[in-house]
PDB file of C-alpha atoms in Angstrom:
ATOM      1  CA  MET A   1       0.026   0.031  -0.011  1.00 50.00           C
ATOM      2  CA  PRO A   2       1.779   3.129  -1.112  1.00 52.00           C
ATOM      3  CA  HIS A   3       2.099   6.139   1.139  1.00 59.00           C
ATOM      4  CA  ALA A   4       2.004   9.701   0.333  1.00 54.00           C
ATOM      5  CA  ASP A   5       5.778   9.989   0.126  1.00 57.00           C
ATOM      6  CA  GLY A   6       6.237   6.754  -2.014  1.00 57.00           C
ATOM      7  CA  ALA A   7       6.931   4.447   0.808  1.00 65.00           C
ATOM      8  CA  THR A   8       5.120   1.257   0.775  1.00 61.00           C
ATOM      9  CA  ILE A   9       3.482  -0.822   3.820  1.00 65.00           C
ATOM     10  CA  ARG A  10       3.856  -4.269   2.390  1.00 62.00           C
ATOM     11  CA  PRO A  11       1.397  -7.232   3.584  1.00 61.00           C
ATOM     12  CA  ILE A  12       3.076  -9.673   5.792  1.00 59.00           C
ATOM     13  CA  GLU A  13       2.945 -13.399   4.822  1.00 54.00           C
ATOM     14  CA  THR A  14       1.703 -14.675   8.110  1.00 50.00           C
ATOM     15  CA  SER A  15      -1.279 -12.910   9.730  1.00 42.00           C
ATOM     16  CA  GLY A  16      -0.986 -12.216  13.404  1.00 42.00           C
ATOM     17  CA  ARG A  17       2.825 -12.794  13.827  1.00 65.00           C
ATOM     18  CA  ARG A  18       4.254  -9.832  15.731  1.00 70.00           C
ATOM     19  CA  ASP A  19       7.751 -10.134  14.478  1.00 72.00           C
ATOM     20  CA  ALA A  20       6.648 -10.114  10.856  1.00 80.00           C
ATOM     21  CA  ILE A  21       4.482  -7.021  11.580  1.00 83.00           C
ATOM     22  CA  LEU A  22       7.357  -5.164  13.586  1.00 82.00           C
ATOM     23  CA  GLU A  23       9.672  -6.014  10.616  1.00 82.00           C
ATOM     24  CA  ALA A  24       7.046  -4.553   8.149  1.00 86.00           C
ATOM     25  CA  LEU A  25       6.600  -1.581  10.271  1.00 86.00           C
ATOM     26  CA  THR A  26      10.384  -1.025  10.464  1.00 85.00           C
ATOM     27  CA  ASP A  27      10.850  -1.095   6.829  1.00 85.00           C
ATOM     28  CA  PHE A  28       8.125   1.395   6.211  1.00 85.00           C
ATOM     29  CA  ILE A  29       9.636   3.902   8.821  1.00 86.00           C
ATOM     30  CA  VAL A  30      13.080   3.504   7.309  1.00 85.00           C
ATOM     31  CA  SER A  31      11.894   3.701   3.683  1.00 85.00           C
ATOM     32  CA  SER A  32       9.724   6.543   4.183  1.00 86.00           C
ATOM     33  CA  LYS A  33      12.563   8.245   6.188  1.00 86.00           C
ATOM     34  CA  LEU A  34      10.420   9.203   9.276  1.00 89.00           C
ATOM     35  CA  ALA A  35      12.167  11.227  11.744  1.00 89.00           C
ATOM     36  CA  PRO A  36      11.630  11.386  15.633  1.00 89.00           C
ATOM     37  CA  GLY A  37       8.650  13.467  16.110  1.00 92.00           C
ATOM     38  CA  ASP A  38       6.863  12.283  12.800  1.00 94.00           C
ATOM     39  CA  ARG A  39       3.424  10.559  13.144  1.00 94.00           C
ATOM     40  CA  LEU A  40       3.008   7.016  11.922  1.00 93.00           C
ATOM     41  CA  PRO A  41       0.004   6.264   9.472  1.00 92.00           C
ATOM     42  CA  PRO A  42      -3.315   5.818  11.163  1.00 92.00           C
ATOM     43  CA  GLU A  43      -4.157   2.457  12.617  1.00 89.00           C
ATOM     44  CA  ARG A  44      -6.770   1.704   9.744  1.00 91.00           C
ATOM     45  CA  GLU A  45      -4.194   2.419   7.121  1.00 91.00           C
ATOM     46  CA  LEU A  46      -1.699  -0.052   8.765  1.00 89.00           C
ATOM     47  CA  MET A  47      -4.444  -2.637   9.048  1.00 88.00           C
ATOM     48  CA  ALA A  48      -5.110  -2.254   5.361  1.00 88.00           C
ATOM     49  CA  GLY A  49      -1.577  -2.262   4.255  1.00 86.00           C
ATOM     50  CA  LEU A  50      -0.259  -5.027   6.442  1.00 84.00           C
ATOM     51  CA  LYS A  51      -3.548  -7.028   5.935  1.00 85.00           C
ATOM     52  CA  VAL A  52      -3.737  -7.702   9.596  1.00 84.00           C
ATOM     53  CA  GLY A  53      -6.409  -7.143  12.429  1.00 85.00           C
ATOM     54  CA  ARG A  54      -6.503  -4.404  14.828  1.00 85.00           C
ATOM     55  CA  SER A  55      -5.335  -6.286  17.848  1.00 84.00           C
ATOM     56  CA  SER A  56      -2.208  -7.473  16.029  1.00 83.00           C
ATOM     57  CA  ILE A  57      -1.441  -3.727  15.148  1.00 87.00           C
ATOM     58  CA  ARG A  58      -1.897  -2.614  18.634  1.00 85.00           C
ATOM     59  CA  GLU A  59       0.086  -5.490  20.033  1.00 82.00           C
ATOM     60  CA  ALA A  60       3.107  -4.608  17.521  1.00 83.00           C
ATOM     61  CA  ILE A  61       2.666  -0.794  18.517  1.00 86.00           C
ATOM     62  CA  GLY A  62       2.576  -1.674  22.163  1.00 80.00           C
ATOM     63  CA  HIS A  63       5.932  -3.550  21.864  1.00 75.00           C
ATOM     64  CA  MET A  64       7.465  -0.640  20.079  1.00 80.00           C
ATOM     65  CA  GLN A  65       6.156   1.698  22.657  1.00 77.00           C
ATOM     66  CA  ALA A  66       7.731  -0.639  25.395  1.00 66.00           C
ATOM     67  CA  LEU A  67      11.114  -0.256  23.810  1.00 65.00           C
ATOM     68  CA  GLY A  68      10.668   3.590  23.921  1.00 68.00           C
ATOM     69  CA  VAL A  69      10.689   3.627  19.826  1.00 80.00           C
ATOM     70  CA  VAL A  70       7.037   5.322  19.627  1.00 86.00           C
ATOM     71  CA  GLU A  71       4.865   7.559  21.739  1.00 87.00           C
ATOM     72  CA  ILE A  72       1.156   7.080  21.754  1.00 87.00           C
ATOM     73  CA  ARG A  73      -0.640  10.320  22.131  1.00 88.00           C
ATOM     74  CA  ARG A  74      -4.151   9.823  23.007  1.00 84.00           C
ATOM     75  CA  GLY A  75      -6.580  11.454  20.574  1.00 86.00           C
ATOM     76  CA  SER A  76      -3.588  12.313  18.206  1.00 89.00           C
ATOM     77  CA  GLY A  77      -1.731   9.300  16.998  1.00 91.00           C
ATOM     78  CA  THR A  78       1.422   7.232  17.136  1.00 93.00           C
ATOM     79  CA  TYR A  79       4.570   9.307  16.954  1.00 94.00           C
ATOM     80  CA  LEU A  80       8.134   8.119  16.227  1.00 91.00           C
ATOM     81  CA  LYS A  81      10.440   9.003  19.467  1.00 85.00           C
ATOM     82  CA  ARG A  82      13.765   7.837  17.854  1.00 78.00           C
ATOM     83  CA  GLN A  83      15.299   6.358  14.559  1.00 76.00           C
ATOM     84  CA  VAL A  84      14.764   2.512  14.320  1.00 76.00           C
ATOM     85  CA  SER A  85      16.305  -0.252  12.601  1.00 66.00           C
ATOM     86  CA  GLU A  86      15.635  -4.149  12.859  1.00 57.00           C
ATOM     87  CA  LYS A  87      18.208  -4.101  15.700  1.00 55.00           C
ATOM     88  CA  THR A  88      16.229  -1.709  17.546  1.00 55.00           C
ATOM     89  CA  LEU A  89      13.076  -3.827  17.742  1.00 48.00           C
ATOM     90  CA  PHE A  90      14.144  -7.332  17.936  1.00 48.00           C
ATOM     91  CA  MET A  91      15.852  -7.528  21.516  1.00 48.00           C
ATOM     92  CA  PRO A  92      13.664 -10.068  23.363  1.00 48.00           C
ATOM     93  CA  LEU A  93      14.985 -11.314  26.776  1.00 50.00           C
ATOM     94  CA  SER A  94      15.988 -14.986  26.712  1.00 48.00           C
ATOM     95  CA  ILE A  95      14.145 -16.438  29.648  1.00 49.00           C
ATOM     96  CA  ALA A  96      12.848 -19.890  30.150  1.00 49.00           C
ATOM     97  CA  THR A  97       8.894 -19.990  30.452  1.00 50.00           C
ATOM     98  CA  GLN A  98       9.034 -22.712  33.263  1.00 60.00           C
ATOM     99  CA  ARG A  99       8.335 -22.357  36.780  1.00 74.00           C
ATOM    100  CA  ASP A 100      11.909 -21.288  37.988  1.00 76.00           C
ATOM    101  CA  GLY A 101      12.397 -18.931  35.126  1.00 73.00           C
ATOM    102  CA  LEU A 102       9.127 -17.284  36.083  1.00 77.00           C
ATOM    103  CA  LEU A 103       9.868 -16.898  39.531  1.00 84.00           C
ATOM    104  CA  GLN A 104      13.415 -15.744  38.994  1.00 82.00           C
ATOM    105  CA  THR A 105      12.332 -12.914  36.604  1.00 80.00           C
ATOM    106  CA  LEU A 106       9.467 -12.001  39.132  1.00 85.00           C
ATOM    107  CA  GLU A 107      12.325 -11.285  41.755  1.00 89.00           C
ATOM    108  CA  VAL A 108      13.755  -8.967  39.386  1.00 86.00           C
ATOM    109  CA  ARG A 109      10.711  -7.337  38.271  1.00 86.00           C
ATOM    110  CA  ARG A 110       9.566  -6.792  41.782  1.00 92.00           C
ATOM    111  CA  GLY A 111      12.101  -4.111  42.443  1.00 92.00           C
ATOM    112  CA  LEU A 112      11.709  -2.376  39.128  1.00 92.00           C
ATOM    113  CA  GLU A 113       7.872  -2.524  39.379  1.00 93.00           C
ATOM    114  CA  VAL A 114       7.903  -0.985  42.910  1.00 97.00           C
ATOM    115  CA  GLU A 115      10.222   1.765  41.978  1.00 97.00           C
ATOM    116  CA  ALA A 116       8.306   2.575  38.761  1.00 96.00           C
ATOM    117  CA  SER A 117       5.160   2.766  40.639  1.00 97.00           C
ATOM    118  CA  MET A 118       6.444   4.961  43.369  1.00 98.00           C
ATOM    119  CA  LEU A 119       7.986   7.262  40.614  1.00 98.00           C
ATOM    120  CA  ALA A 120       4.674   7.323  38.909  1.00 98.00           C
ATOM    121  CA  ALA A 121       3.059   8.610  42.117  1.00 98.00           C
ATOM    122  CA  LYS A 122       5.530  11.449  42.256  1.00 98.00           C
ATOM    123  CA  ARG A 123       5.794  12.358  38.527  1.00 98.00           C
ATOM    124  CA  ALA A 124       2.693  11.442  36.756  1.00 98.00           C
ATOM    125  CA  THR A 125       1.305  14.430  34.695  1.00 97.00           C
ATOM    126  CA  ALA A 126      -2.602  14.990  34.029  1.00 97.00           C
ATOM    127  CA  GLN A 127      -1.989  13.254  30.626  1.00 96.00           C
ATOM    128  CA  ASP A 128      -0.263  10.249  32.224  1.00 96.00           C
ATOM    129  CA  ILE A 129      -3.239   9.830  34.494  1.00 97.00           C
ATOM    130  CA  ASP A 130      -5.685  10.210  31.707  1.00 96.00           C
ATOM    131  CA  GLU A 131      -3.847   7.190  29.909  1.00 95.00           C
ATOM    132  CA  MET A 132      -3.813   5.221  32.868  1.00 97.00           C
ATOM    133  CA  ARG A 133      -7.550   5.662  33.557  1.00 97.00           C
ATOM    134  CA  ALA A 134      -8.204   4.729  29.971  1.00 95.00           C
ATOM    135  CA  ALA A 135      -6.051   1.745  30.208  1.00 94.00           C
ATOM    136  CA  LEU A 136      -7.445   0.557  33.496  1.00 96.00           C
ATOM    137  CA  ASP A 137     -11.000   0.843  32.457  1.00 95.00           C
ATOM    138  CA  ALA A 138     -10.299  -1.281  29.268  1.00 92.00           C
ATOM    139  CA  MET A 139      -8.607  -3.795  31.435  1.00 90.00           C
ATOM    140  CA  GLU A 140     -11.432  -4.062  33.878  1.00 91.00           C
ATOM    141  CA  ALA A 141     -13.994  -4.255  31.035  1.00 91.00           C
ATOM    142  CA  GLU A 142     -11.954  -7.105  29.466  1.00 86.00           C
ATOM    143  CA  HIS A 143     -11.764  -8.802  32.763  1.00 84.00           C
ATOM    144  CA  LEU A 144     -15.264  -8.644  33.724  1.00 83.00           C
ATOM    145  CA  GLU A 145     -16.265 -10.096  30.242  1.00 82.00           C
ATOM    146  CA  PHE A 146     -13.577 -12.771  29.790  1.00 79.00           C
ATOM    147  CA  GLY A 147     -12.170 -13.345  33.309  1.00 73.00           C
ATOM    148  CA  THR A 148      -8.763 -12.416  32.280  1.00 71.00           C
ATOM    149  CA  ALA A 149      -6.989  -9.446  30.699  1.00 67.00           C
ATOM    150  CA  GLY A 150      -3.641 -10.385  29.473  1.00 70.00           C
ATOM    151  CA  GLU A 151      -3.003  -7.876  26.859  1.00 75.00           C
ATOM    152  CA  ALA A 152      -5.044  -5.209  28.457  1.00 83.00           C
ATOM    153  CA  ASP A 153      -3.149  -5.790  31.680  1.00 86.00           C
ATOM    154  CA  LEU A 154       0.142  -5.122  29.873  1.00 82.00           C
ATOM    155  CA  VAL A 155      -1.162  -1.895  28.455  1.00 86.00           C
ATOM    156  CA  PHE A 156      -2.186  -0.633  31.965  1.00 92.00           C
ATOM    157  CA  HIS A 157       1.274  -1.317  33.517  1.00 91.00           C
ATOM    158  CA  LEU A 158       3.017   0.103  30.322  1.00 88.00           C
ATOM    159  CA  SER A 159       1.142   3.383  31.093  1.00 93.00           C
ATOM    160  CA  ILE A 160       2.421   3.318  34.735  1.00 95.00           C
ATOM    161  CA  TYR A 161       6.036   2.671  33.448  1.00 93.00           C
ATOM    162  CA  LYS A 162       5.755   5.737  31.193  1.00 92.00           C
ATOM    163  CA  ALA A 163       4.335   7.807  34.063  1.00 96.00           C
ATOM    164  CA  SER A 164       7.658   6.992  36.050  1.00 96.00           C
ATOM    165  CA  GLY A 165       9.203   9.635  33.609  1.00 94.00           C
ATOM    166  CA  ASN A 166      12.175   7.029  33.223  1.00 92.00           C
ATOM    167  CA  PRO A 167      12.016   5.432  29.513  1.00 84.00           C
ATOM    168  CA  LEU A 168      14.372   2.604  30.840  1.00 85.00           C
ATOM    169  CA  PHE A 169      11.390   1.362  32.832  1.00 87.00           C
ATOM    170  CA  GLU A 170       9.250   1.123  29.589  1.00 79.00           C
ATOM    171  CA  GLN A 171      12.081  -0.773  27.752  1.00 74.00           C
ATOM    172  CA  LEU A 172      13.379  -3.010  30.591  1.00 80.00           C
ATOM    173  CA  LEU A 173       9.943  -4.113  32.117  1.00 78.00           C
ATOM    174  CA  GLY A 174       8.273  -4.062  28.825  1.00 68.00           C
ATOM    175  CA  GLN A 175      10.699  -6.557  27.308  1.00 67.00           C
ATOM    176  CA  MET A 176      10.530  -8.850  30.438  1.00 72.00           C
ATOM    177  CA  ARG A 177       6.701  -9.121  29.954  1.00 65.00           C
ATOM    178  CA  GLU A 178       7.030  -9.576  26.323  1.00 58.00           C
ATOM    179  CA  ALA A 179       9.411 -12.429  26.852  1.00 57.00           C
ATOM    180  CA  PHE A 180       6.635 -14.292  28.711  1.00 58.00           C
ATOM    181  CA  GLU A 181       3.918 -13.231  25.990  1.00 56.00           C
ATOM    182  CA  SER A 182       3.022 -16.780  24.970  1.00 53.00           C
ATOM    183  CA  PHE A 183       2.686 -17.842  28.693  1.00 58.00           C
ATOM    184  CA  PHE A 184       0.464 -14.697  29.850  1.00 59.00           C
ATOM    185  CA  ALA A 185      -1.859 -15.270  26.788  1.00 58.00           C
ATOM    186  CA  GLN A 186      -3.370 -18.178  28.832  1.00 61.00           C
ATOM    187  CA  PRO A 187      -1.115 -19.007  31.905  1.00 66.00           C
ATOM    188  CA  PHE A 188      -1.347 -22.766  32.818  1.00 65.00           C
ATOM    189  CA  ASN A 189      -4.526 -22.730  30.611  1.00 69.00           C
ATOM    190  CA  ARG A 190      -6.352 -21.142  33.569  1.00 72.00           C
ATOM    191  CA  PRO A 191      -8.528 -18.254  33.116  1.00 71.00           C
ATOM    192  CA  ASP A 192      -8.385 -17.503  36.792  1.00 75.00           C
ATOM    193  CA  PHE A 193      -4.818 -17.175  36.969  1.00 77.00           C
ATOM    194  CA  ALA A 194      -4.034 -14.092  39.264  1.00 75.00           C
ATOM    195  CA  SER A 195      -7.653 -12.944  39.280  1.00 81.00           C
ATOM    196  CA  SER A 196      -7.335 -12.095  42.699  1.00 85.00           C
ATOM    197  CA  SER A 197      -5.074  -9.331  42.070  1.00 88.00           C
ATOM    198  CA  PHE A 198      -7.813  -7.611  39.891  1.00 89.00           C
ATOM    199  CA  GLU A 199      -8.915  -5.325  42.686  1.00 91.00           C
ATOM    200  CA  PHE A 200      -5.518  -4.023  43.531  1.00 96.00           C
ATOM    201  CA  HIS A 201      -4.963  -2.530  40.069  1.00 96.00           C
ATOM    202  CA  ARG A 202      -7.586   0.167  40.808  1.00 96.00           C
ATOM    203  CA  MET A 203      -6.146   0.645  44.340  1.00 98.00           C
ATOM    204  CA  LEU A 204      -2.723   1.148  42.709  1.00 98.00           C
ATOM    205  CA  PHE A 205      -4.110   3.768  40.207  1.00 98.00           C
ATOM    206  CA  ASP A 206      -5.834   5.593  43.090  1.00 98.00           C
ATOM    207  CA  ALA A 207      -2.581   5.884  45.036  1.00 98.00           C
ATOM    208  CA  ILE A 208      -0.738   7.011  42.147  1.00 98.00           C
ATOM    209  CA  VAL A 209      -3.214   9.835  41.490  1.00 98.00           C
ATOM    210  CA  ALA A 210      -3.160  10.726  45.200  1.00 98.00           C
ATOM    211  CA  GLY A 211       0.663  10.979  44.894  1.00 98.00           C
ATOM    212  CA  ASP A 212       0.957   8.388  47.680  1.00 98.00           C
ATOM    213  CA  THR A 213       4.351   6.419  47.156  1.00 98.00           C
ATOM    214  CA  GLU A 214       3.884   4.056  50.006  1.00 98.00           C
ATOM    215  CA  LEU A 215       0.548   3.114  49.061  1.00 98.00           C
ATOM    216  CA  ALA A 216       1.778   2.512  45.413  1.00 98.00           C
ATOM    217  CA  ARG A 217       4.565   0.421  46.813  1.00 98.00           C
ATOM    218  CA  GLN A 218       2.053  -1.828  48.855  1.00 98.00           C
ATOM    219  CA  HIS A 219      -0.460  -2.389  46.080  1.00 97.00           C
ATOM    220  CA  THR A 220       2.339  -3.158  43.537  1.00 97.00           C
ATOM    221  CA  LEU A 221       3.765  -5.848  46.024  1.00 97.00           C
ATOM    222  CA  ALA A 222       0.338  -7.223  46.537  1.00 96.00           C
ATOM    223  CA  ILE A 223      -0.218  -7.718  42.754  1.00 94.00           C
ATOM    224  CA  LEU A 224       3.020  -9.428  42.223  1.00 94.00           C
ATOM    225  CA  GLU A 225       2.410 -11.673  45.422  1.00 95.00           C
ATOM    226  CA  VAL A 226      -0.670 -12.894  43.930  1.00 92.00           C
ATOM    227  CA  VAL A 227       1.100 -13.820  40.592  1.00 88.00           C
ATOM    228  CA  GLU A 228       3.906 -15.490  42.537  1.00 91.00           C
ATOM    229  CA  ASN A 229       1.556 -17.568  44.542  1.00 91.00           C
ATOM    230  CA  ASP A 230      -0.562 -18.581  41.468  1.00 87.00           C
ATOM    231  CA  ILE A 231       2.657 -19.527  39.645  1.00 86.00           C
ATOM    232  CA  VAL A 232       3.742 -21.928  42.328  1.00 88.00           C
ATOM    233  CA  ARG A 233       0.154 -23.312  43.014  1.00 88.00           C
ATOM    234  CA  MET A 234      -0.631 -23.897  39.394  1.00 83.00           C
ATOM    235  CA  SER A 235       2.691 -25.265  38.295  1.00 81.00           C
ATOM    236  CA  ASP A 236       2.402 -27.620  41.178  1.00 80.00           C
ATOM    237  CA  GLU A 237      -1.191 -28.678  40.352  1.00 80.00           C
ATOM    238  CA  GLU A 238      -0.023 -29.243  36.685  1.00 74.00           C
ATOM    239  CA  GLN A 239       2.602 -31.767  38.115  1.00 72.00           C
ATOM    240  CA  GLN A 240       0.054 -33.883  39.886  1.00 67.00           C
TER     241      GLN A 240
END
């Protein structure tokens, strides 16, 4: 699909594959000579050009956002934050998606997630809060309808990392979560995985809005404790 400047968004061969979508988007950005601050084509144009669905586009854009490559401005569009190449996007962490790997990664995430939440409570702007609220509302709606909210949960937490004001949180934590993407799509084939952490997300949001760093710390730890307990419990049940 030709763009105004002659660059082409080429269809991918396998619909729904994030890496193929990322590669196609990277090729388009490079060939169209987009510079930091330039806006990417609208979502509908990307869907038509790549011949993939909205969820696949949003997943790929979310990954780019986690790596600090693009910025999503509510009501305006997606903007390039820095120059890209294939190496920019394809840096997944190599972590085993088994019980020990999950728990070891959780130990690292705990310190980072807590710090990001506390910084968000100190630094979140009005726009950051609006983005967090929209992400949380979408996560709650998905959870109530389907009993789980893997992708929507990721978007909510990415909004917190962004609100921390430090792009390294977006990149590091975003990549850690992406490394377990296939696992969190349907963990242990159980829709109830970490379901008891659901209420803490709204509490965490409220703490950040109130600028209460201690409550933000407590609610983040509560969410991660539920995740840790369910990893141990459900992996043990799988072995029985």
